[in-house]
């Protein structure tokens, strides 16, 4: 599953970026340690099954 590949925020942003109704996911950070996560979003390529599981979990 995608969660094994990165931080939860990175996976969440990858899921949002893959959704057709989202023009641009917005990331924010409260600490400096959180800043490296968003650039890794482009490195993740979720499968259709992973996207479906994330969509179901968000409902």
PDB file of C-alpha atoms in Angstrom:
ATOM      1  CA  UNK A   1       0.000   0.000   0.000  1.00  0.00           C
ATOM      2  CA  UNK A   2       1.077   3.575  -0.540  1.00  0.00           C
ATOM      3  CA  UNK A   3       1.407   4.238   3.170  1.00  0.00           C
ATOM      4  CA  UNK A   4       4.484   2.031   3.202  1.00  0.00           C
ATOM      5  CA  UNK A   5       6.148   4.380   0.705  1.00  0.00           C
ATOM      6  CA  UNK A   6       5.931   7.629   2.590  1.00  0.00           C
ATOM      7  CA  UNK A   7       4.386   9.838   5.176  1.00  0.00           C
ATOM      8  CA  UNK A   8       0.629  10.021   5.512  1.00  0.00           C
ATOM      9  CA  UNK A   9       0.596  13.617   4.249  1.00  0.00           C
ATOM     10  CA  UNK A  10       2.478  12.604   1.095  1.00  0.00           C
ATOM     11  CA  UNK A  11       0.035   9.786   0.387  1.00  0.00           C
ATOM     12  CA  UNK A  12      -2.919  12.101   1.022  1.00  0.00           C
ATOM     13  CA  UNK A  13      -1.556  14.705  -1.393  1.00  0.00           C
ATOM     14  CA  UNK A  14      -0.884  12.027  -4.041  1.00  0.00           C
ATOM     15  CA  UNK A  15      -4.487  10.845  -3.667  1.00  0.00           C
ATOM     16  CA  UNK A  16      -5.808  14.392  -4.003  1.00  0.00           C
ATOM     17  CA  UNK A  17      -3.598  15.066  -7.023  1.00  0.00           C
ATOM     18  CA  UNK A  18      -5.028  11.970  -8.727  1.00  0.00           C
ATOM     19  CA  UNK A  19      -8.649  13.070  -8.244  1.00  0.00           C
ATOM     20  CA  UNK A  20     -10.128  14.641 -11.396  1.00  0.00           C
ATOM     21  CA  UNK A  21     -12.059  17.315  -9.477  1.00  0.00           C
ATOM     22  CA  UNK A  22      -9.000  18.656  -7.655  1.00  0.00           C
ATOM     23  CA  UNK A  23      -7.115  21.314  -9.602  1.00  0.00           C
ATOM     24  CA  UNK A  24      -4.264  21.762  -7.149  1.00  0.00           C
ATOM     25  CA  UNK A  25      -3.911  20.156  -3.729  1.00  0.00           C
ATOM     26  CA  UNK A  26      -2.622  22.605  -1.162  1.00  0.00           C
ATOM     27  CA  UNK A  27      -0.097  21.488   1.399  1.00  0.00           C
ATOM     28  CA  UNK A  28       0.716  23.311   4.584  1.00  0.00           C
ATOM     29  CA  UNK A  29       3.234  22.627   7.295  1.00  0.00           C
ATOM     30  CA  UNK A  30       3.308  23.548  10.938  1.00  0.00           C
ATOM     31  CA  UNK A  31       6.887  22.413  11.495  1.00  0.00           C
ATOM     32  CA  UNK A  32      10.073  22.436   9.429  1.00  0.00           C
ATOM     33  CA  UNK A  33      10.162  18.622   9.568  1.00  0.00           C
ATOM     34  CA  UNK A  34       6.920  18.462   7.570  1.00  0.00           C
ATOM     35  CA  UNK A  35       8.267  20.460   4.628  1.00  0.00           C
ATOM     36  CA  UNK A  36      10.109  17.689   2.728  1.00  0.00           C
ATOM     37  CA  UNK A  37       6.936  15.590   2.300  1.00  0.00           C
ATOM     38  CA  UNK A  38       5.070  17.494  -0.456  1.00  0.00           C
ATOM     39  CA  UNK A  39       7.831  17.267  -3.119  1.00  0.00           C
ATOM     40  CA  UNK A  40       7.709  13.458  -2.842  1.00  0.00           C
ATOM     41  CA  UNK A  41       4.099  13.473  -4.085  1.00  0.00           C
ATOM     42  CA  UNK A  42       5.246  13.391  -7.700  1.00  0.00           C
ATOM     43  CA  UNK A  43       7.245  10.242  -6.990  1.00  0.00           C
ATOM     44  CA  UNK A  44       4.154   8.248  -5.988  1.00  0.00           C
ATOM     45  CA  UNK A  45       2.022   6.611  -8.650  1.00  0.00           C
ATOM     46  CA  UNK A  46      -0.993   5.107  -6.891  1.00  0.00           C
ATOM     47  CA  UNK A  47      -2.707   2.184  -8.578  1.00  0.00           C
ATOM     48  CA  UNK A  48      -6.425   2.243  -9.301  1.00  0.00           C
ATOM     49  CA  UNK A  49      -6.959  -0.191  -6.414  1.00  0.00           C
ATOM     50  CA  UNK A  50      -5.037   2.062  -4.017  1.00  0.00           C
ATOM     51  CA  UNK A  51      -6.970   5.131  -5.148  1.00  0.00           C
ATOM     52  CA  UNK A  52     -10.245   3.267  -4.691  1.00  0.00           C
ATOM     53  CA  UNK A  53      -9.249   2.159  -1.186  1.00  0.00           C
ATOM     54  CA  UNK A  54      -8.281   5.716  -0.225  1.00  0.00           C
ATOM     55  CA  UNK A  55     -11.519   7.104  -1.672  1.00  0.00           C
ATOM     56  CA  UNK A  56     -13.544   4.534   0.262  1.00  0.00           C
ATOM     57  CA  UNK A  57     -11.653   5.330   3.467  1.00  0.00           C
ATOM     58  CA  UNK A  58     -12.388   9.044   3.026  1.00  0.00           C
ATOM     59  CA  UNK A  59     -16.133   8.561   2.720  1.00  0.00           C
TER      60      UNK A  59
END
